[in-house]
């Protein structure tokens, strides 16, 4: 009986099942890419461990003994079980991984922290995207994206969208502007300023107005704020976007009657990654509009 003081080695069981399948040590050794004498020694080790002979060596090859016939289906089941366990762990390791994109001024720390609390072994990464990274979701640089609607994506037909929260709008004007000292401004008042076309545009609200026809177009957020500070533009932004408040030459005023800014979570339609659903639940639980 076994006196090796060791557990049964799956490698030896696999060697035995291959020999049993071929009923020949030479052919089995070729499939296993081991030398035939080494394979014979490993089969003897298994037999010594079990305390019985599993194979009878014959001039033509090998034949299962009654003990071998009993052990073979159990050994095969043992190997299948081990393989299934390996695949399950590998699959879990592959699926407990997510890259979360976020844009511009949004802070998603609370959602990431909550997701890590719920899934401490998952691999969770974040990636800040600029407004020009429209292909980040479609080309799989990120698995999910937290952004403001309308979506900064190349195509929005193949995404699943979850609304998270809404924010009111604020007006941003240079200090000394006629509206700077107001407690609030109605959206209709801005519509009456005919000399103020827009540049921070979105599909749901015109949000940045350039006051001079000869002002060249600008793309960066900082350059647009510079236009506001110089009195060449006014801006309408989400209340949660606090970047303009960092400049002492700008003033923010609550804007009444403008449609709210909506923050959403988007992912690729039918993406099987379970961490996307987990992120969705975590984000819905902890992400709320910043206090205004």
mmCIF file of C-alpha atoms in Angstrom:
data_model
loop_
_atom_site.group_PDB
_atom_site.id
_atom_site.type_symbol
_atom_site.label_atom_id
_atom_site.label_comp_id
_atom_site.label_asym_id
_atom_site.label_seq_id
_atom_site.Cartn_x
_atom_site.Cartn_y
_atom_site.Cartn_z
ATOM 1 C CA UNK A 1 0.000 0.000 0.000
ATOM 2 C CA UNK A 2 1.048 3.632 -0.385
ATOM 3 C CA UNK A 3 4.000 4.453 1.847
ATOM 4 C CA UNK A 4 5.178 7.535 -0.038
ATOM 5 C CA UNK A 5 3.571 9.985 2.350
ATOM 6 C CA UNK A 6 2.250 11.982 -0.632
ATOM 7 C CA UNK A 7 -1.068 12.734 -2.247
ATOM 8 C CA UNK A 8 -2.091 11.178 -5.542
ATOM 9 C CA UNK A 9 -0.448 13.038 -8.422
ATOM 10 C CA UNK A 10 -2.743 13.998 -11.278
ATOM 11 C CA UNK A 11 0.167 13.742 -13.684
ATOM 12 C CA UNK A 12 0.508 10.025 -12.936
ATOM 13 C CA UNK A 13 -3.221 9.527 -13.391
ATOM 14 C CA UNK A 14 -3.044 11.235 -16.792
ATOM 15 C CA UNK A 15 -0.111 9.029 -17.829
ATOM 16 C CA UNK A 16 -2.093 5.950 -16.865
ATOM 17 C CA UNK A 17 -5.198 7.013 -18.845
ATOM 18 C CA UNK A 18 -3.103 7.601 -21.975
ATOM 19 C CA UNK A 19 -1.431 4.199 -21.704
ATOM 20 C CA UNK A 20 -4.848 2.619 -21.139
ATOM 21 C CA UNK A 21 -6.222 4.374 -24.223
ATOM 22 C CA UNK A 22 -3.382 3.162 -26.465
ATOM 23 C CA UNK A 23 -2.784 -0.155 -24.661
ATOM 24 C CA UNK A 24 0.809 0.376 -25.635
ATOM 25 C CA UNK A 25 3.636 2.107 -23.732
ATOM 26 C CA UNK A 26 5.509 3.209 -26.835
ATOM 27 C CA UNK A 27 2.558 4.960 -28.480
ATOM 28 C CA UNK A 28 1.541 6.507 -25.171
ATOM 29 C CA UNK A 29 5.073 7.785 -24.602
ATOM 30 C CA UNK A 30 5.043 9.406 -28.045
ATOM 31 C CA UNK A 31 1.751 11.221 -27.323
ATOM 32 C CA UNK A 32 2.998 12.385 -23.931
ATOM 33 C CA UNK A 33 6.409 13.434 -25.307
ATOM 34 C CA UNK A 34 8.290 11.401 -22.690
ATOM 35 C CA UNK A 35 10.740 8.536 -22.974
ATOM 36 C CA UNK A 36 9.187 5.106 -22.732
ATOM 37 C CA UNK A 37 11.384 3.958 -19.791
ATOM 38 C CA UNK A 38 10.436 7.115 -17.878
ATOM 39 C CA UNK A 39 6.748 6.480 -18.581
ATOM 40 C CA UNK A 40 7.067 2.910 -17.308
ATOM 41 C CA UNK A 41 8.659 4.192 -14.104
ATOM 42 C CA UNK A 42 5.835 6.679 -13.550
ATOM 43 C CA UNK A 43 3.193 3.978 -14.015
ATOM 44 C CA UNK A 44 5.020 1.811 -11.471
ATOM 45 C CA UNK A 45 4.992 4.762 -9.045
ATOM 46 C CA UNK A 46 1.232 5.006 -9.426
ATOM 47 C CA UNK A 47 0.812 1.281 -8.885
ATOM 48 C CA UNK A 48 2.988 1.421 -5.786
ATOM 49 C CA UNK A 49 0.911 4.325 -4.496
ATOM 50 C CA UNK A 50 -2.332 2.388 -5.016
ATOM 51 C CA UNK A 51 -0.871 -0.881 -3.811
ATOM 52 C CA UNK A 52 -1.965 -2.872 -6.834
ATOM 53 C CA UNK A 53 -1.034 -3.563 -10.431
ATOM 54 C CA UNK A 54 -3.044 -1.591 -12.987
ATOM 55 C CA UNK A 55 -1.507 -2.854 -16.214
ATOM 56 C CA UNK A 56 -0.217 -6.195 -17.371
ATOM 57 C CA UNK A 57 2.767 -5.842 -19.726
ATOM 58 C CA UNK A 58 2.408 -8.124 -22.727
ATOM 59 C CA UNK A 59 4.584 -8.730 -25.818
ATOM 60 C CA UNK A 60 2.093 -6.708 -27.850
ATOM 61 C CA UNK A 61 1.635 -3.850 -25.397
ATOM 62 C CA UNK A 62 -0.337 -3.463 -22.174
ATOM 63 C CA UNK A 63 -3.648 -4.768 -20.853
ATOM 64 C CA UNK A 64 -5.740 -3.423 -18.009
ATOM 65 C CA UNK A 65 -5.957 -5.570 -14.928
ATOM 66 C CA UNK A 66 -9.288 -5.792 -13.047
ATOM 67 C CA UNK A 67 -7.933 -3.086 -10.714
ATOM 68 C CA UNK A 68 -6.988 -1.002 -13.740
ATOM 69 C CA UNK A 69 -10.475 -1.376 -15.181
ATOM 70 C CA UNK A 70 -11.930 -0.185 -11.888
ATOM 71 C CA UNK A 71 -9.532 2.760 -11.583
ATOM 72 C CA UNK A 72 -9.720 3.999 -15.202
ATOM 73 C CA UNK A 73 -13.194 5.650 -15.196
ATOM 74 C CA UNK A 74 -12.519 7.130 -11.764
ATOM 75 C CA UNK A 75 -9.168 8.462 -12.908
ATOM 76 C CA UNK A 76 -10.767 9.984 -15.999
ATOM 77 C CA UNK A 77 -13.458 11.618 -13.857
ATOM 78 C CA UNK A 78 -10.758 12.974 -11.545
ATOM 79 C CA UNK A 79 -8.939 14.570 -14.488
ATOM 80 C CA UNK A 80 -12.163 16.068 -15.845
ATOM 81 C CA UNK A 81 -12.987 17.521 -12.462
ATOM 82 C CA UNK A 82 -9.536 19.046 -12.142
ATOM 83 C CA UNK A 83 -9.821 20.544 -15.632
ATOM 84 C CA UNK A 84 -13.240 22.003 -14.890
ATOM 85 C CA UNK A 85 -11.921 23.565 -11.698
ATOM 86 C CA UNK A 86 -8.999 25.081 -13.608
ATOM 87 C CA UNK A 87 -11.255 26.487 -16.327
ATOM 88 C CA UNK A 88 -13.675 27.942 -13.785
ATOM 89 C CA UNK A 89 -10.895 29.762 -11.980
ATOM 90 C CA UNK A 90 -9.359 31.012 -15.227
ATOM 91 C CA UNK A 91 -12.738 32.216 -16.467
ATOM 92 C CA UNK A 92 -13.370 34.061 -13.223
ATOM 93 C CA UNK A 93 -9.925 35.640 -13.391
ATOM 94 C CA UNK A 94 -10.638 36.815 -16.939
ATOM 95 C CA UNK A 95 -14.076 38.227 -16.147
ATOM 96 C CA UNK A 96 -13.181 39.979 -12.890
ATOM 97 C CA UNK A 97 -11.441 42.692 -14.836
ATOM 98 C CA UNK A 98 -12.679 46.053 -16.045
ATOM 99 C CA UNK A 99 -11.335 49.333 -17.398
ATOM 100 C CA UNK A 100 -13.602 52.273 -16.606
ATOM 101 C CA UNK A 101 -13.397 55.389 -18.744
ATOM 102 C CA UNK A 102 -14.516 58.810 -17.550
ATOM 103 C CA UNK A 103 -14.448 62.213 -19.160
ATOM 104 C CA UNK A 104 -13.706 65.854 -18.478
ATOM 105 C CA UNK A 105 -14.692 67.042 -15.000
ATOM 106 C CA UNK A 106 -16.473 63.932 -13.716
ATOM 107 C CA UNK A 107 -15.205 62.353 -10.489
ATOM 108 C CA UNK A 108 -15.941 58.617 -10.271
ATOM 109 C CA UNK A 109 -13.828 57.794 -7.212
ATOM 110 C CA UNK A 110 -16.819 56.790 -5.088
ATOM 111 C CA UNK A 111 -18.029 54.251 -7.650
ATOM 112 C CA UNK A 112 -14.552 52.754 -8.118
ATOM 113 C CA UNK A 113 -14.023 52.538 -4.367
ATOM 114 C CA UNK A 114 -17.394 50.831 -3.904
ATOM 115 C CA UNK A 115 -16.677 48.369 -6.723
ATOM 116 C CA UNK A 116 -13.324 47.481 -5.167
ATOM 117 C CA UNK A 117 -14.980 47.030 -1.784
ATOM 118 C CA UNK A 118 -17.468 44.588 -3.277
ATOM 119 C CA UNK A 119 -14.898 42.748 -5.426
ATOM 120 C CA UNK A 120 -11.528 43.035 -3.688
ATOM 121 C CA UNK A 121 -9.857 40.453 -5.958
ATOM 122 C CA UNK A 122 -10.988 42.042 -9.226
ATOM 123 C CA UNK A 123 -8.617 43.956 -11.476
ATOM 124 C CA UNK A 124 -10.146 47.433 -11.760
ATOM 125 C CA UNK A 125 -8.517 50.233 -13.738
ATOM 126 C CA UNK A 126 -9.639 53.720 -14.745
ATOM 127 C CA UNK A 127 -8.786 55.817 -17.778
ATOM 128 C CA UNK A 128 -9.392 59.538 -18.163
ATOM 129 C CA UNK A 129 -10.549 60.389 -21.674
ATOM 130 C CA UNK A 130 -10.571 63.664 -23.539
ATOM 131 C CA UNK A 131 -13.478 64.802 -25.665
ATOM 132 C CA UNK A 132 -11.526 63.562 -28.707
ATOM 133 C CA UNK A 133 -11.392 59.918 -27.513
ATOM 134 C CA UNK A 134 -14.652 59.088 -29.259
ATOM 135 C CA UNK A 135 -13.570 55.533 -30.130
ATOM 136 C CA UNK A 136 -12.450 54.415 -26.678
ATOM 137 C CA UNK A 137 -15.500 52.202 -26.113
ATOM 138 C CA UNK A 138 -15.845 50.779 -29.607
ATOM 139 C CA UNK A 139 -12.158 49.859 -29.897
ATOM 140 C CA UNK A 140 -12.247 48.325 -26.382
ATOM 141 C CA UNK A 141 -9.751 50.621 -24.699
ATOM 142 C CA UNK A 142 -12.408 50.859 -21.983
ATOM 143 C CA UNK A 143 -15.156 48.419 -20.996
ATOM 144 C CA UNK A 144 -17.527 51.055 -19.662
ATOM 145 C CA UNK A 145 -17.721 54.813 -19.781
ATOM 146 C CA UNK A 146 -19.147 57.350 -17.345
ATOM 147 C CA UNK A 147 -19.898 60.553 -19.225
ATOM 148 C CA UNK A 148 -22.344 63.355 -19.728
ATOM 149 C CA UNK A 149 -25.063 62.990 -22.341
ATOM 150 C CA UNK A 150 -24.949 63.443 -25.274
ATOM 151 C CA UNK A 151 -22.318 60.754 -25.454
ATOM 152 C CA UNK A 152 -18.818 61.585 -26.692
ATOM 153 C CA UNK A 153 -18.768 58.458 -28.867
ATOM 154 C CA UNK A 154 -18.132 57.722 -32.519
ATOM 155 C CA UNK A 155 -21.342 55.652 -32.646
ATOM 156 C CA UNK A 156 -24.059 55.317 -30.033
ATOM 157 C CA UNK A 157 -26.212 52.615 -31.657
ATOM 158 C CA UNK A 158 -24.363 49.705 -30.072
ATOM 159 C CA UNK A 159 -24.260 50.816 -26.454
ATOM 160 C CA UNK A 160 -26.363 50.164 -23.376
ATOM 161 C CA UNK A 161 -27.034 53.323 -21.382
ATOM 162 C CA UNK A 162 -27.841 53.638 -17.669
ATOM 163 C CA UNK A 163 -28.799 57.093 -16.346
ATOM 164 C CA UNK A 164 -27.030 57.853 -13.055
ATOM 165 C CA UNK A 165 -28.018 61.375 -12.035
ATOM 166 C CA UNK A 166 -28.873 64.853 -13.299
ATOM 167 C CA UNK A 167 -27.380 68.263 -12.541
ATOM 168 C CA UNK A 168 -28.778 71.757 -13.039
ATOM 169 C CA UNK A 169 -26.934 74.231 -15.252
ATOM 170 C CA UNK A 170 -24.942 77.294 -14.280
ATOM 171 C CA UNK A 171 -24.012 80.391 -16.199
ATOM 172 C CA UNK A 172 -20.323 81.354 -16.314
ATOM 173 C CA UNK A 173 -19.500 84.991 -17.062
ATOM 174 C CA UNK A 174 -16.497 87.238 -16.502
ATOM 175 C CA UNK A 175 -16.375 89.214 -13.290
ATOM 176 C CA UNK A 176 -18.020 92.582 -13.921
ATOM 177 C CA UNK A 177 -20.500 91.175 -16.457
ATOM 178 C CA UNK A 178 -24.056 92.637 -16.087
ATOM 179 C CA UNK A 179 -25.322 89.169 -15.034
ATOM 180 C CA UNK A 180 -22.484 88.421 -12.610
ATOM 181 C CA UNK A 181 -24.250 89.794 -9.511
ATOM 182 C CA UNK A 182 -27.594 88.146 -10.155
ATOM 183 C CA UNK A 183 -28.957 85.504 -7.755
ATOM 184 C CA UNK A 184 -30.063 83.516 -10.807
ATOM 185 C CA UNK A 185 -30.634 83.949 -14.516
ATOM 186 C CA UNK A 186 -33.520 82.584 -16.601
ATOM 187 C CA UNK A 187 -32.632 80.638 -19.729
ATOM 188 C CA UNK A 188 -34.974 82.847 -21.753
ATOM 189 C CA UNK A 189 -32.800 85.836 -20.988
ATOM 190 C CA UNK A 190 -29.844 84.251 -22.768
ATOM 191 C CA UNK A 191 -31.923 83.537 -25.841
ATOM 192 C CA UNK A 192 -32.442 87.277 -26.200
ATOM 193 C CA UNK A 193 -28.722 87.992 -26.541
ATOM 194 C CA UNK A 194 -28.554 87.943 -30.337
ATOM 195 C CA UNK A 195 -24.859 88.711 -30.369
ATOM 196 C CA UNK A 196 -24.015 85.485 -28.583
ATOM 197 C CA UNK A 197 -23.719 82.375 -30.777
ATOM 198 C CA UNK A 198 -22.420 79.116 -29.157
ATOM 199 C CA UNK A 199 -19.228 77.009 -28.892
ATOM 200 C CA UNK A 200 -19.457 74.552 -25.907
ATOM 201 C CA UNK A 201 -22.300 72.933 -27.817
ATOM 202 C CA UNK A 202 -24.200 69.774 -26.915
ATOM 203 C CA UNK A 203 -27.192 68.130 -28.518
ATOM 204 C CA UNK A 204 -29.516 69.081 -25.660
ATOM 205 C CA UNK A 205 -28.402 72.623 -24.847
ATOM 206 C CA UNK A 206 -26.324 75.384 -26.359
ATOM 207 C CA UNK A 207 -23.776 75.852 -23.666
ATOM 208 C CA UNK A 208 -21.074 78.288 -24.743
ATOM 209 C CA UNK A 209 -21.552 81.532 -26.594
ATOM 210 C CA UNK A 210 -18.903 83.423 -28.532
ATOM 211 C CA UNK A 211 -19.656 87.142 -28.701
ATOM 212 C CA UNK A 212 -17.514 88.148 -31.660
ATOM 213 C CA UNK A 213 -17.876 86.896 -35.220
ATOM 214 C CA UNK A 214 -14.140 87.268 -35.840
ATOM 215 C CA UNK A 215 -13.077 85.104 -32.871
ATOM 216 C CA UNK A 216 -11.306 81.968 -34.193
ATOM 217 C CA UNK A 217 -12.784 78.597 -33.116
ATOM 218 C CA UNK A 218 -11.157 76.974 -30.085
ATOM 219 C CA UNK A 219 -11.310 73.381 -28.901
ATOM 220 C CA UNK A 220 -9.708 73.103 -25.477
ATOM 221 C CA UNK A 221 -11.732 73.754 -22.356
ATOM 222 C CA UNK A 222 -9.083 76.100 -20.994
ATOM 223 C CA UNK A 223 -9.047 78.220 -24.160
ATOM 224 C CA UNK A 224 -12.835 78.532 -24.040
ATOM 225 C CA UNK A 225 -12.702 79.707 -20.437
ATOM 226 C CA UNK A 226 -10.086 82.207 -21.484
ATOM 227 C CA UNK A 227 -12.547 83.599 -24.001
ATOM 228 C CA UNK A 228 -15.108 83.954 -21.216
ATOM 229 C CA UNK A 229 -12.609 85.674 -18.949
ATOM 230 C CA UNK A 230 -11.766 88.173 -21.725
ATOM 231 C CA UNK A 231 -15.437 89.054 -22.148
ATOM 232 C CA UNK A 232 -15.649 87.471 -25.593
ATOM 233 C CA UNK A 233 -17.981 84.650 -24.523
ATOM 234 C CA UNK A 234 -20.346 83.365 -21.865
ATOM 235 C CA UNK A 235 -20.731 79.694 -20.920
ATOM 236 C CA UNK A 236 -23.501 77.415 -19.674
ATOM 237 C CA UNK A 237 -22.096 74.396 -17.864
ATOM 238 C CA UNK A 238 -23.289 71.610 -15.545
ATOM 239 C CA UNK A 239 -23.362 72.717 -11.927
ATOM 240 C CA UNK A 240 -21.022 69.873 -11.013
ATOM 241 C CA UNK A 241 -18.303 71.188 -13.304
ATOM 242 C CA UNK A 242 -16.268 73.221 -10.829
ATOM 243 C CA UNK A 243 -13.285 73.986 -13.038
ATOM 244 C CA UNK A 244 -14.438 77.488 -13.868
ATOM 245 C CA UNK A 245 -14.581 78.339 -10.139
ATOM 246 C CA UNK A 246 -10.806 77.925 -9.956
ATOM 247 C CA UNK A 247 -10.410 81.196 -11.837
ATOM 248 C CA UNK A 248 -10.934 84.362 -9.748
ATOM 249 C CA UNK A 249 -11.873 86.323 -12.872
ATOM 250 C CA UNK A 250 -14.956 84.162 -13.539
ATOM 251 C CA UNK A 251 -18.338 84.111 -11.787
ATOM 252 C CA UNK A 252 -20.950 81.341 -11.793
ATOM 253 C CA UNK A 253 -24.674 82.077 -11.549
ATOM 254 C CA UNK A 254 -27.491 79.484 -11.219
ATOM 255 C CA UNK A 255 -29.437 79.132 -14.467
ATOM 256 C CA UNK A 256 -33.181 78.593 -14.265
ATOM 257 C CA UNK A 257 -35.220 76.873 -16.960
ATOM 258 C CA UNK A 258 -32.395 75.124 -18.785
ATOM 259 C CA UNK A 259 -32.603 71.361 -19.321
ATOM 260 C CA UNK A 260 -30.479 69.469 -16.757
ATOM 261 C CA UNK A 261 -27.194 67.808 -17.608
ATOM 262 C CA UNK A 262 -27.462 64.015 -17.383
ATOM 263 C CA UNK A 263 -24.596 61.758 -16.287
ATOM 264 C CA UNK A 264 -24.823 58.220 -17.681
ATOM 265 C CA UNK A 265 -22.932 54.954 -17.676
ATOM 266 C CA UNK A 266 -22.565 53.276 -21.058
ATOM 267 C CA UNK A 267 -21.175 49.933 -22.178
ATOM 268 C CA UNK A 268 -21.145 47.870 -25.345
ATOM 269 C CA UNK A 269 -24.448 46.125 -26.009
ATOM 270 C CA UNK A 270 -24.391 42.429 -25.045
ATOM 271 C CA UNK A 271 -20.886 42.613 -23.542
ATOM 272 C CA UNK A 272 -20.660 39.411 -21.410
ATOM 273 C CA UNK A 273 -18.238 40.897 -18.861
ATOM 274 C CA UNK A 274 -20.093 40.556 -15.502
ATOM 275 C CA UNK A 275 -18.011 43.361 -13.999
ATOM 276 C CA UNK A 276 -19.978 45.838 -16.118
ATOM 277 C CA UNK A 277 -23.199 44.949 -14.316
ATOM 278 C CA UNK A 278 -21.314 45.065 -11.027
ATOM 279 C CA UNK A 279 -20.054 48.554 -11.867
ATOM 280 C CA UNK A 280 -23.561 49.623 -12.806
ATOM 281 C CA UNK A 281 -24.917 48.542 -9.431
ATOM 282 C CA UNK A 282 -22.042 50.179 -7.542
ATOM 283 C CA UNK A 283 -22.377 53.436 -9.484
ATOM 284 C CA UNK A 284 -26.137 53.573 -8.972
ATOM 285 C CA UNK A 285 -25.600 53.035 -5.255
ATOM 286 C CA UNK A 286 -23.052 55.780 -4.603
ATOM 287 C CA UNK A 287 -22.864 58.295 -7.464
ATOM 288 C CA UNK A 288 -25.104 61.312 -6.954
ATOM 289 C CA UNK A 289 -25.129 64.869 -8.183
ATOM 290 C CA UNK A 290 -22.589 67.049 -6.323
ATOM 291 C CA UNK A 291 -24.083 69.500 -3.849
ATOM 292 C CA UNK A 292 -24.562 72.923 -5.369
#
